[in-house]
Tab-separated table of N, CA and C and ligand atoms in Angstrom:
chain	number	residue	atom	x	y	z
W	24	MET	N	59.724	131.289	145.084
W	24	MET	CA	59.600	130.463	146.298
W	24	MET	C	60.452	131.076	147.420
W	25	TRP	N	59.906	131.089	148.650
W	25	TRP	CA	60.603	131.795	149.741
W	25	TRP	C	61.964	131.171	150.054
W	26	LEU	N	62.075	129.862	149.820
W	26	LEU	CA	63.351	129.202	150.134
W	26	LEU	C	64.458	129.686	149.188
W	27	ILE	N	64.104	129.895	147.917
W	27	ILE	CA	65.090	130.426	146.957
W	27	ILE	C	65.478	131.849	147.378
W	28	GLN	N	64.460	132.632	147.803
W	28	GLN	CA	64.745	134.013	148.216
W	28	GLN	C	65.675	134.044	149.427
W	29	LEU	N	65.421	133.102	150.363
W	29	LEU	CA	66.275	133.028	151.553
W	29	LEU	C	67.697	132.628	151.153
W	30	HIS	N	67.779	131.651	150.234
W	30	HIS	CA	69.080	131.195	149.722
W	30	HIS	C	69.829	132.370	149.091
W	31	VAL	N	69.131	133.138	148.252
W	31	VAL	CA	69.767	134.271	147.575
W	31	VAL	C	70.170	135.344	148.595
W	32	LEU	N	69.357	135.502	149.666
W	32	LEU	CA	69.726	136.466	150.711
W	32	LEU	C	71.062	136.069	151.351
W	33	PHE	N	71.209	134.782	151.686
W	33	PHE	CA	72.477	134.309	152.264
W	33	PHE	C	73.624	134.468	151.267
W	34	VAL	N	73.319	134.209	149.978
W	34	VAL	CA	74.327	134.373	148.927
W	34	VAL	C	74.835	135.824	148.915
W	35	LEU	N	73.892	136.764	148.937
W	35	LEU	CA	74.271	138.184	148.865
W	35	LEU	C	75.031	138.604	150.124
W	36	LEU	N	74.557	138.125	151.302
W	36	LEU	CA	75.252	138.455	152.557
W	36	LEU	C	76.672	137.900	152.539
W	37	SER	N	76.804	136.663	152.049
W	37	SER	CA	78.116	136.024	152.016
W	37	SER	C	79.061	136.793	151.091
W	38	GLY	N	78.566	137.123	149.901
W	38	GLY	CA	79.398	137.845	148.929
W	38	GLY	C	79.777	139.228	149.419
W	39	PHE	N	78.798	139.940	149.972
W	39	PHE	CA	79.051	141.295	150.471
W	39	PHE	C	80.051	141.263	151.629
W	40	GLY	N	79.833	140.300	152.547
W	40	GLY	CA	80.727	140.170	153.699
W	40	GLY	C	82.146	139.841	153.263
W	41	PHE	N	82.259	138.948	152.297
W	41	PHE	CA	83.595	138.554	151.820
W	41	PHE	C	84.299	139.740	151.168
W	42	PHE	N	83.526	140.487	150.378
W	42	PHE	CA	84.078	141.669	149.693
W	42	PHE	C	84.587	142.688	150.726
W	43	MET	N	83.745	142.969	151.742
W	43	MET	CA	84.110	143.975	152.746
W	43	MET	C	85.295	143.531	153.596
W	44	ARG	N	85.308	142.234	153.973
W	44	ARG	CA	86.429	141.737	154.784
W	44	ARG	C	87.729	141.831	154.004
W	45	GLY	N	87.645	141.579	152.691
W	45	GLY	CA	88.840	141.696	151.851
W	45	GLY	C	89.389	143.106	151.887
W	46	ILE	N	88.508	144.075	151.726
W	46	ILE	CA	88.949	145.475	151.765
W	46	ILE	C	89.567	145.780	153.132
W	47	GLY	N	88.901	145.296	154.198
W	47	GLY	CA	89.408	145.516	155.557
W	47	GLY	C	90.799	144.938	155.751
W	48	HIS	N	90.981	143.710	155.266
W	48	HIS	CA	92.291	143.057	155.401
W	48	HIS	C	93.370	143.811	154.640
W	49	LEU	N	93.034	144.185	153.391
W	49	LEU	CA	94.037	144.842	152.543
W	49	LEU	C	94.433	146.203	153.104
W	50	ARG	N	93.492	146.866	153.802
W	50	ARG	CA	93.798	148.177	154.379
W	50	ARG	C	94.336	148.063	155.804
W	51	GLY	N	94.452	146.802	156.293
W	51	GLY	CA	94.984	146.583	157.635
W	51	GLY	C	94.085	147.121	158.732
W	52	GLU	N	92.774	147.092	158.501
W	52	GLU	CA	91.817	147.618	159.496
W	52	GLU	C	91.720	146.670	160.702
W	53	ALA	N	91.539	147.261	161.888
W	53	ALA	CA	91.488	146.454	163.111
W	53	ALA	C	90.181	145.657	163.212
W	54	TRP	N	89.083	146.201	162.641
W	54	TRP	CA	87.784	145.542	162.827
W	54	TRP	C	87.728	144.134	162.238
W	55	VAL	N	88.622	143.817	161.285
W	55	VAL	CA	88.565	142.475	160.696
W	55	VAL	C	88.959	141.393	161.703
W	56	GLN	N	89.659	141.799	162.776
W	56	GLN	CA	90.075	140.816	163.786
W	56	GLN	C	89.040	140.653	164.897
W	57	LYS	N	87.982	141.472	164.879
W	57	LYS	CA	86.937	141.390	165.916
W	57	LYS	C	86.260	140.021	165.867
W	58	LYS	N	85.899	139.535	167.063
W	58	LYS	CA	85.334	138.189	167.150
W	58	LYS	C	84.084	138.034	166.278
W	59	LEU	N	83.188	139.019	166.357
W	59	LEU	CA	81.926	138.946	165.615
W	59	LEU	C	82.183	138.866	164.107
W	60	VAL	N	83.152	139.676	163.637
W	60	VAL	CA	83.467	139.706	162.204
W	60	VAL	C	84.047	138.366	161.750
W	61	ARG	N	84.700	137.674	162.685
W	61	ARG	CA	85.282	136.375	162.329
W	61	ARG	C	84.249	135.253	162.411
W	62	ILE	N	83.223	135.431	163.278
W	62	ILE	CA	82.225	134.367	163.470
W	62	ILE	C	81.083	134.476	162.457
W	63	LEU	N	80.667	135.725	162.172
W	63	LEU	CA	79.501	135.965	161.312
W	63	LEU	C	79.553	135.220	159.964
W	64	PRO	N	80.702	135.224	159.268
W	64	PRO	CA	80.734	134.516	157.981
W	64	PRO	C	80.378	133.038	158.113
W	65	HIS	N	80.762	132.403	159.237
W	65	HIS	CA	80.449	130.983	159.401
W	65	HIS	C	78.947	130.781	159.542
W	66	ILE	N	78.290	131.712	160.248
W	66	ILE	CA	76.833	131.608	160.427
W	66	ILE	C	76.137	131.801	159.069
W	67	VAL	N	76.578	132.835	158.331
W	67	VAL	CA	75.983	133.115	157.017
W	67	VAL	C	76.211	131.937	156.069
W	68	ASP	N	77.435	131.412	156.054
W	68	ASP	CA	77.742	130.324	155.131
W	68	ASP	C	77.013	129.034	155.502
W	69	THR	N	76.768	128.844	156.807
W	69	THR	CA	75.973	127.681	157.222
W	69	THR	C	74.546	127.836	156.689
W	70	GLY	N	73.996	129.049	156.795
W	70	GLY	CA	72.657	129.331	156.263
W	70	GLY	C	72.609	129.085	154.767
W	71	LEU	N	73.653	129.494	154.083
W	71	LEU	CA	73.745	129.301	152.627
W	71	LEU	C	73.695	127.818	152.277
W	72	LEU	N	74.474	127.054	153.006
W	72	LEU	CA	74.560	125.613	152.738
W	72	LEU	C	73.263	124.893	153.102
W	73	VAL	N	72.676	125.271	154.250
W	73	VAL	CA	71.428	124.619	154.688
W	73	VAL	C	70.314	124.900	153.675
W	74	THR	N	70.206	126.162	153.213
W	74	THR	CA	69.151	126.478	152.236
W	74	THR	C	69.436	125.775	150.904
W	75	ALA	N	70.719	125.655	150.554
W	75	ALA	CA	71.081	124.974	149.300
W	75	ALA	C	70.622	123.514	149.354
W	76	ILE	N	70.917	122.841	150.481
W	76	ILE	CA	70.535	121.429	150.621
W	76	ILE	C	69.007	121.298	150.650
W	77	ALA	N	68.351	122.231	151.375
W	77	ALA	CA	66.886	122.203	151.447
W	77	ALA	C	66.275	122.368	150.058
W	78	LEU	N	66.894	123.216	149.216
W	78	LEU	CA	66.394	123.418	147.849
W	78	LEU	C	66.523	122.140	147.037
W	79	LEU	N	67.675	121.476	147.168
W	79	LEU	CA	67.879	120.231	146.419
W	79	LEU	C	66.825	119.198	146.816
W	80	VAL	N	66.555	119.121	148.136
W	80	VAL	CA	65.604	118.121	148.634
W	80	VAL	C	64.182	118.467	148.173
W	81	THR	N	63.742	119.712	148.424
W	81	THR	CA	62.344	120.066	148.107
W	81	THR	C	62.091	120.086	146.596
W	82	MET	N	63.106	120.484	145.814
W	82	MET	CA	62.891	120.551	144.359
W	82	MET	C	63.283	119.241	143.665
W	83	GLU	N	63.685	118.275	144.502
W	83	GLU	CA	64.076	116.955	143.991
W	83	GLU	C	65.110	117.048	142.871
W	84	ILE	N	66.174	117.827	143.169
W	84	ILE	CA	67.270	117.974	142.202
W	84	ILE	C	68.447	117.148	142.719
W	85	SER	N	69.055	116.347	141.835
W	85	SER	CA	70.190	115.530	142.262
W	85	SER	C	71.435	116.401	142.444
W	86	PRO	N	72.210	116.147	143.526
W	86	PRO	CA	73.466	116.911	143.705
W	86	PRO	C	74.469	116.601	142.595
W	87	LEU	N	74.176	115.549	141.814
W	87	LEU	CA	75.093	115.185	140.727
W	87	LEU	C	74.727	115.869	139.405
W	88	THR	N	73.647	116.651	139.408
W	88	THR	CA	73.300	117.428	138.210
W	88	THR	C	74.486	118.324	137.880
W	89	ASP	N	74.814	118.435	136.589
W	89	ASP	CA	76.089	119.105	136.254
W	89	ASP	C	76.241	120.499	136.855
W	90	TRP	N	75.194	121.353	136.750
W	90	TRP	CA	75.352	122.725	137.259
W	90	TRP	C	75.401	122.773	138.792
W	91	VAL	N	74.749	121.796	139.453
W	91	VAL	CA	74.812	121.747	140.929
W	91	VAL	C	76.225	121.329	141.357
W	92	LEU	N	76.733	120.314	140.663
W	92	LEU	CA	78.081	119.819	140.961
W	92	LEU	C	79.116	120.939	140.741
W	93	ALA	N	78.914	121.701	139.666
W	93	ALA	CA	79.825	122.816	139.370
W	93	ALA	C	79.805	123.828	140.517
W	94	LYS	N	78.598	124.086	141.069
W	94	LYS	CA	78.474	125.040	142.184
W	94	LYS	C	79.158	124.499	143.437
W	95	ILE	N	78.967	123.196	143.702
W	95	ILE	CA	79.554	122.598	144.910
W	95	ILE	C	81.086	122.659	144.833
W	96	ILE	N	81.628	122.268	143.660
W	96	ILE	CA	83.088	122.297	143.511
W	96	ILE	C	83.599	123.731	143.604
W	97	ALA	N	82.883	124.652	142.943
W	97	ALA	CA	83.299	126.060	142.972
W	97	ALA	C	83.237	126.606	144.404
W	98	LEU	N	82.237	126.154	145.185
W	98	LEU	CA	82.119	126.623	146.575
W	98	LEU	C	83.330	126.180	147.391
W	99	LEU	N	83.786	124.933	147.146
W	99	LEU	CA	84.980	124.436	147.861
W	99	LEU	C	86.210	125.268	147.475
W	100	VAL	N	86.310	125.601	146.181
W	100	VAL	CA	87.441	126.416	145.711
W	100	VAL	C	87.373	127.815	146.349
W	101	TYR	N	86.149	128.364	146.425
W	101	TYR	CA	85.921	129.685	147.019
W	101	TYR	C	86.349	129.694	148.499
W	102	ILE	N	85.980	128.627	149.216
W	102	ILE	CA	86.344	128.532	150.636
W	102	ILE	C	87.870	128.445	150.769
W	103	PHE	N	88.487	127.607	149.919
W	103	PHE	CA	89.941	127.440	149.953
W	103	PHE	C	90.637	128.787	149.692
W	104	LEU	N	90.179	129.513	148.664
W	104	LEU	CA	90.809	130.792	148.325
W	104	LEU	C	90.614	131.809	149.457
W	105	GLY	N	89.456	131.739	150.118
W	105	GLY	CA	89.181	132.639	151.243
W	105	GLY	C	90.136	132.381	152.404
W	106	VAL	N	90.358	131.093	152.691
W	106	VAL	CA	91.293	130.732	153.774
W	106	VAL	C	92.698	131.215	153.411
W	107	MET	N	93.079	131.030	152.146
W	107	MET	CA	94.402	131.487	151.700
W	107	MET	C	94.516	133.013	151.863
W	108	ALA	N	93.468	133.720	151.445
W	108	ALA	CA	93.511	135.193	151.466
W	108	ALA	C	93.563	135.741	152.891
W	109	PHE	N	92.730	135.179	153.780
W	109	PHE	CA	92.571	135.792	155.108
W	109	PHE	C	93.427	135.140	156.200
W	110	ARG	N	93.906	133.920	155.973
W	110	ARG	CA	94.669	133.261	157.040
W	110	ARG	C	96.098	132.963	156.641
W	111	VAL	N	96.275	132.399	155.421
W	111	VAL	CA	97.587	131.863	155.063
W	111	VAL	C	98.497	132.926	154.448
W	112	ALA	N	97.973	133.676	153.479
W	112	ALA	CA	98.805	134.652	152.766
W	112	ALA	C	99.352	135.698	153.729
W	113	LYS	N	100.625	136.034	153.546
W	113	LYS	CA	101.255	136.978	154.476
W	113	LYS	C	101.423	138.367	153.855
W	114	THR	N	101.731	138.406	152.540
W	114	THR	CA	101.950	139.720	151.923
W	114	THR	C	100.628	140.284	151.408
W	115	ILE	N	100.571	141.591	151.291
W	115	ILE	CA	99.374	142.271	150.779
W	115	ILE	C	99.070	141.788	149.359
W	116	LYS	N	100.145	141.623	148.552
W	116	LYS	CA	99.955	141.219	147.160
W	116	LYS	C	99.298	139.836	147.078
W	117	ALA	N	99.803	138.899	147.876
W	117	ALA	CA	99.238	137.541	147.861
W	117	ALA	C	97.797	137.562	148.372
W	118	LYS	N	97.549	138.320	149.444
W	118	LYS	CA	96.182	138.427	149.989
W	118	LYS	C	95.241	138.935	148.899
W	119	ALA	N	95.676	139.994	148.200
W	119	ALA	CA	94.831	140.629	147.179
W	119	ALA	C	94.548	139.661	146.040
W	120	LEU	N	95.558	138.887	145.635
W	120	LEU	CA	95.372	137.962	144.513
W	120	LEU	C	94.386	136.846	144.871
W	121	PHE	N	94.534	136.267	146.084
W	121	PHE	CA	93.616	135.206	146.499
W	121	PHE	C	92.191	135.753	146.652
W	122	TRP	N	92.103	136.962	147.197
W	122	TRP	CA	90.791	137.600	147.402
W	122	TRP	C	90.113	137.841	146.044
W	123	LEU	N	90.861	138.372	145.086
W	123	LEU	CA	90.307	138.628	143.751
W	123	LEU	C	89.888	137.331	143.063
W	124	ALA	N	90.736	136.303	143.189
W	124	ALA	CA	90.410	135.008	142.584
W	124	ALA	C	89.119	134.461	143.193
W	125	ALA	N	88.950	134.608	144.521
W	125	ALA	CA	87.738	134.128	145.195
W	125	ALA	C	86.514	134.897	144.690
W	126	LEU	N	86.668	136.195	144.458
W	126	LEU	CA	85.539	136.999	143.967
W	126	LEU	C	85.134	136.551	142.558
W	127	ILE	N	86.125	136.182	141.748
W	127	ILE	CA	85.820	135.693	140.395
W	127	ILE	C	85.040	134.367	140.489
W	128	VAL	N	85.479	133.492	141.413
W	128	VAL	CA	84.777	132.214	141.600
W	128	VAL	C	83.348	132.476	142.095
W	129	PHE	N	83.190	133.470	142.968
W	129	PHE	CA	81.853	133.828	143.463
W	129	PHE	C	80.962	134.250	142.289
W	130	ALA	N	81.498	135.103	141.419
W	130	ALA	CA	80.733	135.572	140.255
W	130	ALA	C	80.379	134.382	139.361
W	131	TYR	N	81.308	133.430	139.243
W	131	TYR	CA	81.044	132.224	138.441
W	131	TYR	C	79.853	131.456	139.022
W	132	MET	N	79.832	131.281	140.368
W	132	MET	CA	78.740	130.533	141.002
W	132	MET	C	77.408	131.236	140.767
W	133	PHE	N	77.443	132.546	140.833
W	133	PHE	CA	76.228	133.332	140.611
W	133	PHE	C	75.727	133.109	139.183
W	134	ALA	N	76.660	133.161	138.230
W	134	ALA	CA	76.299	132.999	136.822
W	134	ALA	C	75.785	131.586	136.556
W	135	VAL	N	76.407	130.591	137.184
W	135	VAL	CA	75.947	129.200	137.030
W	135	VAL	C	74.510	129.082	137.551
W	136	ALA	N	74.243	129.710	138.710
W	136	ALA	CA	72.906	129.639	139.312
W	136	ALA	C	71.862	130.262	138.390
W	137	LYS	N	72.241	131.337	137.720
W	137	LYS	CA	71.281	132.058	136.873
W	137	LYS	C	71.040	131.355	135.536
W	138	THR	N	72.056	130.635	135.038
W	138	THR	CA	71.948	130.066	133.688
W	138	THR	C	71.750	128.551	133.693
W	139	TYR	N	71.912	127.915	134.875
W	139	TYR	CA	71.897	126.452	134.977
W	139	TYR	C	72.921	125.845	134.032
W	140	SER	N	74.020	126.534	133.823
W	140	SER	CA	75.041	126.042	132.900
W	140	SER	C	76.399	126.031	133.583
W	141	VAL	N	77.192	124.984	133.282
W	141	VAL	CA	78.542	124.877	133.835
W	141	VAL	C	79.458	125.914	133.167
W	142	PHE	N	79.091	126.279	131.940
W	142	PHE	CA	79.861	127.283	131.189
W	142	PHE	C	78.962	128.485	130.903
W	143	PRO	N	78.688	129.276	131.938
W	143	PRO	CA	77.662	130.316	131.792
W	143	PRO	C	78.022	131.398	130.780
W	144	TRP	N	79.319	131.472	130.399
W	144	TRP	CA	79.728	132.513	129.454
W	144	TRP	C	79.416	132.109	128.007
W	145	ILE	N	79.037	130.834	127.816
W	145	ILE	CA	78.664	130.404	126.459
W	145	ILE	C	77.146	130.568	126.313
W	146	PRO	N	76.694	131.375	125.348
W	146	PRO	CA	75.258	131.601	125.215
W	146	PRO	C	74.530	130.304	124.873
W	147	ALA	N	73.346	130.118	125.488
W	147	ALA	CA	72.575	128.901	125.227
W	147	ALA	C	72.044	128.937	123.796
W	148	VAL	N	72.066	127.776	123.165
W	148	VAL	CA	71.548	127.679	121.796
W	148	VAL	C	70.120	127.138	121.876
W	149	ALA	N	69.189	127.873	121.300
W	149	ALA	CA	67.792	127.432	121.326
W	149	ALA	C	67.644	126.193	120.434
W	150	VAL	N	66.950	125.196	120.977
W	150	VAL	CA	66.767	123.964	120.207
W	150	VAL	C	65.320	123.910	119.717
W	151	GLY	N	65.147	123.525	118.500
W	151	GLY	CA	63.811	123.321	117.928
W	151	GLY	C	63.242	124.549	117.357
G	219	LIG	C1	76.975	124.477	146.596
G	219	LIG	C2	75.891	124.665	147.181
G	219	LIG	C3	74.681	125.179	146.433
G	219	LIG	C4	73.636	124.439	145.981
G	219	LIG	C5	73.449	122.929	146.087
G	219	LIG	C6	72.679	125.367	145.404
G	219	LIG	C7	71.464	125.021	144.878
G	219	LIG	C8	70.543	125.892	144.366
G	219	LIG	C9	69.226	125.523	143.862
G	219	LIG	C10	68.663	124.104	143.801
G	219	LIG	C11	68.623	126.652	143.442
G	219	LIG	C12	67.223	126.770	142.838
G	219	LIG	C13	67.336	126.673	141.332
G	219	LIG	C14	66.016	126.799	140.633
G	219	LIG	O1	65.348	127.828	140.784
G	219	LIG	O2	65.669	125.888	139.896
G	219	LIG	C15	69.537	127.752	143.686
G	219	LIG	C16	69.285	129.064	143.357
G	219	LIG	C17	70.226	130.057	143.390
G	219	LIG	N1	71.524	129.938	143.858
G	219	LIG	FE1	72.328	128.316	144.733
G	219	LIG	N2	73.182	126.640	145.496
G	219	LIG	C18	74.414	126.568	146.106
G	219	LIG	C19	75.266	127.614	146.343
G	219	LIG	C20	75.137	128.863	145.781
G	219	LIG	C21	76.146	129.884	145.766
G	219	LIG	C22	77.495	129.770	146.431
G	219	LIG	C23	75.645	130.934	145.066
G	219	LIG	C24	76.257	132.262	144.696
G	219	LIG	C25	77.452	132.594	144.693
G	219	LIG	C26	74.305	130.596	144.658
G	219	LIG	C27	73.462	131.415	143.960
G	219	LIG	C28	72.156	131.134	143.660
G	219	LIG	C29	71.222	132.082	143.048
G	219	LIG	C30	71.526	133.541	142.667
G	219	LIG	C31	70.010	131.395	142.884
G	219	LIG	C32	68.699	131.950	142.303
G	219	LIG	C33	68.670	131.752	140.827
G	219	LIG	C34	67.403	132.358	140.257
G	219	LIG	O3	67.375	133.571	140.109
G	219	LIG	O4	66.471	131.607	140.015
G	219	LIG	N3	74.038	129.327	145.109
G	219	LIG	N4	70.705	127.259	144.234
């Protein structure tokens, strides 16, 4: 479905952008302070959220479904870690740790999306 593809496109843009900004910050690059670089993630993340909500509505999935709830909570944690990494943390070490933790949470959200499981690292047991 095109809406899922659009959602995944925003997901990939968001992840790639976050990864690149992290490298930029850790290397002290000037481009990370550019207005466009600071605004673009908000546009991408808004697209991500809008497509996510549109998917829930069109596919009639409750936001309280366990794997959806896991994604929503993980997204809030990801945003929090991103703010810590790029705004609050002052030392390179702290920035790197928050950035890495956010990337792990991102990978978790991806795995949850692919497996529809809150614990994607546990293999599904076939029933019947
Ligand atoms: C918290 C807000 C989010 C909600 C409510 C949401 C909801 C959804 C829904 C309903 C689908 C379609 C599932 C299906 O095919 O049955 C989907 C697909 C997907 N989502 Fe999200 N999503 C959210 C955020 C994210 C984030 C942050 C990521 C990645 C880090 C992500 C990655 C994916 C991927 C990769 C798919 C496609 C899975 C497939 O291959 O079928 N989503 N999402």
